[in-house]
mmCIF file of C-alpha atoms in Angstrom:
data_model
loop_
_atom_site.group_PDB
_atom_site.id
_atom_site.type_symbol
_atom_site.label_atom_id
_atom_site.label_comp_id
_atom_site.label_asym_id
_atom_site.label_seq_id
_atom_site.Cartn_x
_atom_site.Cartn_y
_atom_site.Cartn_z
ATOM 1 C CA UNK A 24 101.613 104.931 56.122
ATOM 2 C CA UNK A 25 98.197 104.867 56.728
ATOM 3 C CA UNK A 26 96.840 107.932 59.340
ATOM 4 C CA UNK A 27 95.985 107.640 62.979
ATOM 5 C CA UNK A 28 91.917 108.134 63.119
ATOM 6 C CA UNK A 29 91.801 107.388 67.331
ATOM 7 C CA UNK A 30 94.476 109.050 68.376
ATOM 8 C CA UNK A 31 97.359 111.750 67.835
ATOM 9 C CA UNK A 32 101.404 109.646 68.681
ATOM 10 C CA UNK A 33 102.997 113.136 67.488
ATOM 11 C CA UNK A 34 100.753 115.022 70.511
ATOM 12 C CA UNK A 35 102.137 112.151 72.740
ATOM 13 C CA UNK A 36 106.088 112.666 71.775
ATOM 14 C CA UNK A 37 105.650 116.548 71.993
ATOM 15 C CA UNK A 38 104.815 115.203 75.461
ATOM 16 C CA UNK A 39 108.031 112.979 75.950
ATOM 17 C CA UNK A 40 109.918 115.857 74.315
ATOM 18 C CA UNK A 41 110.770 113.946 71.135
ATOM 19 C CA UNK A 42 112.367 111.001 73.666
ATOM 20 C CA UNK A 43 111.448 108.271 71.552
ATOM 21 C CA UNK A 44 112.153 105.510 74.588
ATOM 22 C CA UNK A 45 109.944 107.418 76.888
ATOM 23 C CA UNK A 46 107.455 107.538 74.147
ATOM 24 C CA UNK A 47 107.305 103.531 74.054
ATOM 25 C CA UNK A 48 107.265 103.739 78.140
ATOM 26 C CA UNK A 49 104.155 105.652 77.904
ATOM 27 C CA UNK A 50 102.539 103.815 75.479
ATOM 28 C CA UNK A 51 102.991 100.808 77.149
ATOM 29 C CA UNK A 52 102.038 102.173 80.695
ATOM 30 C CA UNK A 53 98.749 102.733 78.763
ATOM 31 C CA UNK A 54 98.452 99.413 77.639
ATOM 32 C CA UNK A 55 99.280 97.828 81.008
ATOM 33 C CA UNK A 56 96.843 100.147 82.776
ATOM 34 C CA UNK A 57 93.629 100.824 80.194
ATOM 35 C CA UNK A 58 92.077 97.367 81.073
ATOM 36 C CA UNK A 59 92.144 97.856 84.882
ATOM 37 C CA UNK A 60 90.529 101.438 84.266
ATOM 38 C CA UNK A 61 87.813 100.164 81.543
ATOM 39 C CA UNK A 62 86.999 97.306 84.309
ATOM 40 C CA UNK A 63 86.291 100.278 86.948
ATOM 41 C CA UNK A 64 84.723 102.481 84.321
ATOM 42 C CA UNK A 65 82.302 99.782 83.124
ATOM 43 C CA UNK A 66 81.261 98.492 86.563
ATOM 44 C CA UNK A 67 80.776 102.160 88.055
ATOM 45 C CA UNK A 68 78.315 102.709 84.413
ATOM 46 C CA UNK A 69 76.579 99.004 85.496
ATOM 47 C CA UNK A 70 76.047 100.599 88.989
ATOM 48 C CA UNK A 71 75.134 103.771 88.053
ATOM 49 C CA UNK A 72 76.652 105.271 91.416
ATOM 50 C CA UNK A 73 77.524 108.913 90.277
ATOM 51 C CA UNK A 74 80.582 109.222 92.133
ATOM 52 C CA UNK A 75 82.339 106.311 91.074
ATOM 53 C CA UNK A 76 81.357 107.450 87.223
ATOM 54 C CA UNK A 77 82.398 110.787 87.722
ATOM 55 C CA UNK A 78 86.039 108.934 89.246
ATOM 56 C CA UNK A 79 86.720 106.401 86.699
ATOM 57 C CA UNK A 80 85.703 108.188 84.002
ATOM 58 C CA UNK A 81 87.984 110.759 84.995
ATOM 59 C CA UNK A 82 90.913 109.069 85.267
ATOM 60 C CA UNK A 83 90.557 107.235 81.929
ATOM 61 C CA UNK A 84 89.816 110.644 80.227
ATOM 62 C CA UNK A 85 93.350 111.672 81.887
ATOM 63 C CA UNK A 86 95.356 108.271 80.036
ATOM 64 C CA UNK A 87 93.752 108.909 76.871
ATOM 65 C CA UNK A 88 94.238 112.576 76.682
ATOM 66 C CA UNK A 89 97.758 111.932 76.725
ATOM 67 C CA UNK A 90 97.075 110.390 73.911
ATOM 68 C CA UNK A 91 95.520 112.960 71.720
ATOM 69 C CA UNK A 92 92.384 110.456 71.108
ATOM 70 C CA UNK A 93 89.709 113.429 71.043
ATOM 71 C CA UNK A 94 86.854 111.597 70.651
ATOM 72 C CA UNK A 95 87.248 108.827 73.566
ATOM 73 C CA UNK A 96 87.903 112.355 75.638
ATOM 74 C CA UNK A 97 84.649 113.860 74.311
ATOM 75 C CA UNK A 98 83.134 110.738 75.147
ATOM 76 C CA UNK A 99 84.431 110.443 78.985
ATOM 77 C CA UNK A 100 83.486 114.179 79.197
ATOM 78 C CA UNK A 101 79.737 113.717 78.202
ATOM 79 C CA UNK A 102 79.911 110.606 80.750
ATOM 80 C CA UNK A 103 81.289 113.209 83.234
ATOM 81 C CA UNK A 104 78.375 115.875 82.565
ATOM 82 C CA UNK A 105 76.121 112.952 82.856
ATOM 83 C CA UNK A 106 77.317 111.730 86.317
ATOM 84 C CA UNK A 107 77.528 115.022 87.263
ATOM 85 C CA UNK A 108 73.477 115.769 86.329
ATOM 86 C CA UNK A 109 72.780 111.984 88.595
ATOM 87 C CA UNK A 110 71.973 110.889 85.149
ATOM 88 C CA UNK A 111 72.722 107.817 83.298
ATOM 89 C CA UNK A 112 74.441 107.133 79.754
ATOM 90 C CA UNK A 113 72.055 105.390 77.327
ATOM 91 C CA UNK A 114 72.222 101.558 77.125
ATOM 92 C CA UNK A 115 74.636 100.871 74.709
ATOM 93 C CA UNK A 116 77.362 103.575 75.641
ATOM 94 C CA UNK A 117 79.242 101.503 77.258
ATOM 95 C CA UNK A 118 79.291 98.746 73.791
ATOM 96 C CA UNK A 119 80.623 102.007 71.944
ATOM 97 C CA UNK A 120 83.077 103.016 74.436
ATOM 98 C CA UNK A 121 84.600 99.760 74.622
ATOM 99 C CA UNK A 122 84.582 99.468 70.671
ATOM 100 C CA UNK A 123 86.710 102.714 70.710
ATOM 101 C CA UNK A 124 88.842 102.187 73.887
ATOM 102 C CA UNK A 125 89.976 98.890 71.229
ATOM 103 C CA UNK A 126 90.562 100.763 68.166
ATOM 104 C CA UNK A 127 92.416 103.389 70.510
ATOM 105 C CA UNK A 128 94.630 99.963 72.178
ATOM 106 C CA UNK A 129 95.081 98.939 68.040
ATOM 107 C CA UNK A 130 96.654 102.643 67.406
ATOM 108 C CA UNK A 131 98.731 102.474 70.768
ATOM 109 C CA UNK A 132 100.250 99.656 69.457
ATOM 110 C CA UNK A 133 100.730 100.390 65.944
ATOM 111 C CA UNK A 134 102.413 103.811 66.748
ATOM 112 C CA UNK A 135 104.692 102.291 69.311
ATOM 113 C CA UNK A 136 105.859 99.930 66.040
ATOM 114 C CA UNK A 137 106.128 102.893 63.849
ATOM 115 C CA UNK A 138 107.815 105.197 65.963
ATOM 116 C CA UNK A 139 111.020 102.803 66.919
ATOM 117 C CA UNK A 140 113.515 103.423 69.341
ATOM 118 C CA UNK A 141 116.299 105.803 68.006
ATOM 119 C CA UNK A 142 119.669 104.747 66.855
ATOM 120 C CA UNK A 143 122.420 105.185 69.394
ATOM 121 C CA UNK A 144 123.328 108.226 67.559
ATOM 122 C CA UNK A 145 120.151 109.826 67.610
ATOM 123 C CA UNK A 146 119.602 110.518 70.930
ATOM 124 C CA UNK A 147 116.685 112.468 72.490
ATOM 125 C CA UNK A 148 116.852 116.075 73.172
ATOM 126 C CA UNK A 149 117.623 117.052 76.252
ATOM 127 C CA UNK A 150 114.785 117.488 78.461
ATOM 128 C CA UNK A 151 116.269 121.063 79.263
ATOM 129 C CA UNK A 152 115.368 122.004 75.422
ATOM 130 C CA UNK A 153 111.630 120.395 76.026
#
């Protein structure tokens, strides 16, 4: 098995608390909800309105945390200091942000194939062990 380089799936089932199904869930919330939040993020950049940077940028850095993908965060969190300093990112951020946000998607979507759904008989833990 080749290794995650974007982002961390064993950070994101420590999360779940090893329940594999809610593991998936999240995954796929992600997946449903990271184009509607790199939409906001890139017309707030095109804009160049502070606030809206400082907004979108946040909540994006929140999804992908979850994630364990430390270098998108890094990245949302220098666009965060920059918002916050009325500056702007340099031209082709936003090229490189979207070129990670889609090798980020690629992992989502490779580690919700790798890490299946239990067997019936391997249930999650209880969340009272988490």
């Amino acid at each position: 098995m080749q290794p995650y380089r974007h982002i961390d799936p064993p950070q994101l089932l420590r999360a779940a608390c090893q329940d594999l199904p809610l593991f998936r869930s999240l995954c796929q919330t992600y997946l449903d909800m990271a184009p509607a939040m790199l939409a906001h993020l890139a017309q707030a950049v095109r804009s160049g309105t502070p606030q809206a940077i400082l907004r979108s940028s946040h909540d994006l850095r929140g999804s992908v945390a979850l994630l364990g993908a430390t270098a998108l965060v890094a990245r949302l969190t220098a666009l965060e200091q920059l918002a916050r300093q009325q500056e702007r990112p340099a031209p082709d951020w936003l090229d490189g942000t979207m070129h990670l946000l889609a090798q980020v998607e690629a992992e989502v979507r490779r580690g919700m194939a790798e890490y299946a759904a239990p067997a019936p008989q391997e249930q999650q833990i209880p969340v009272s062990k988490c």
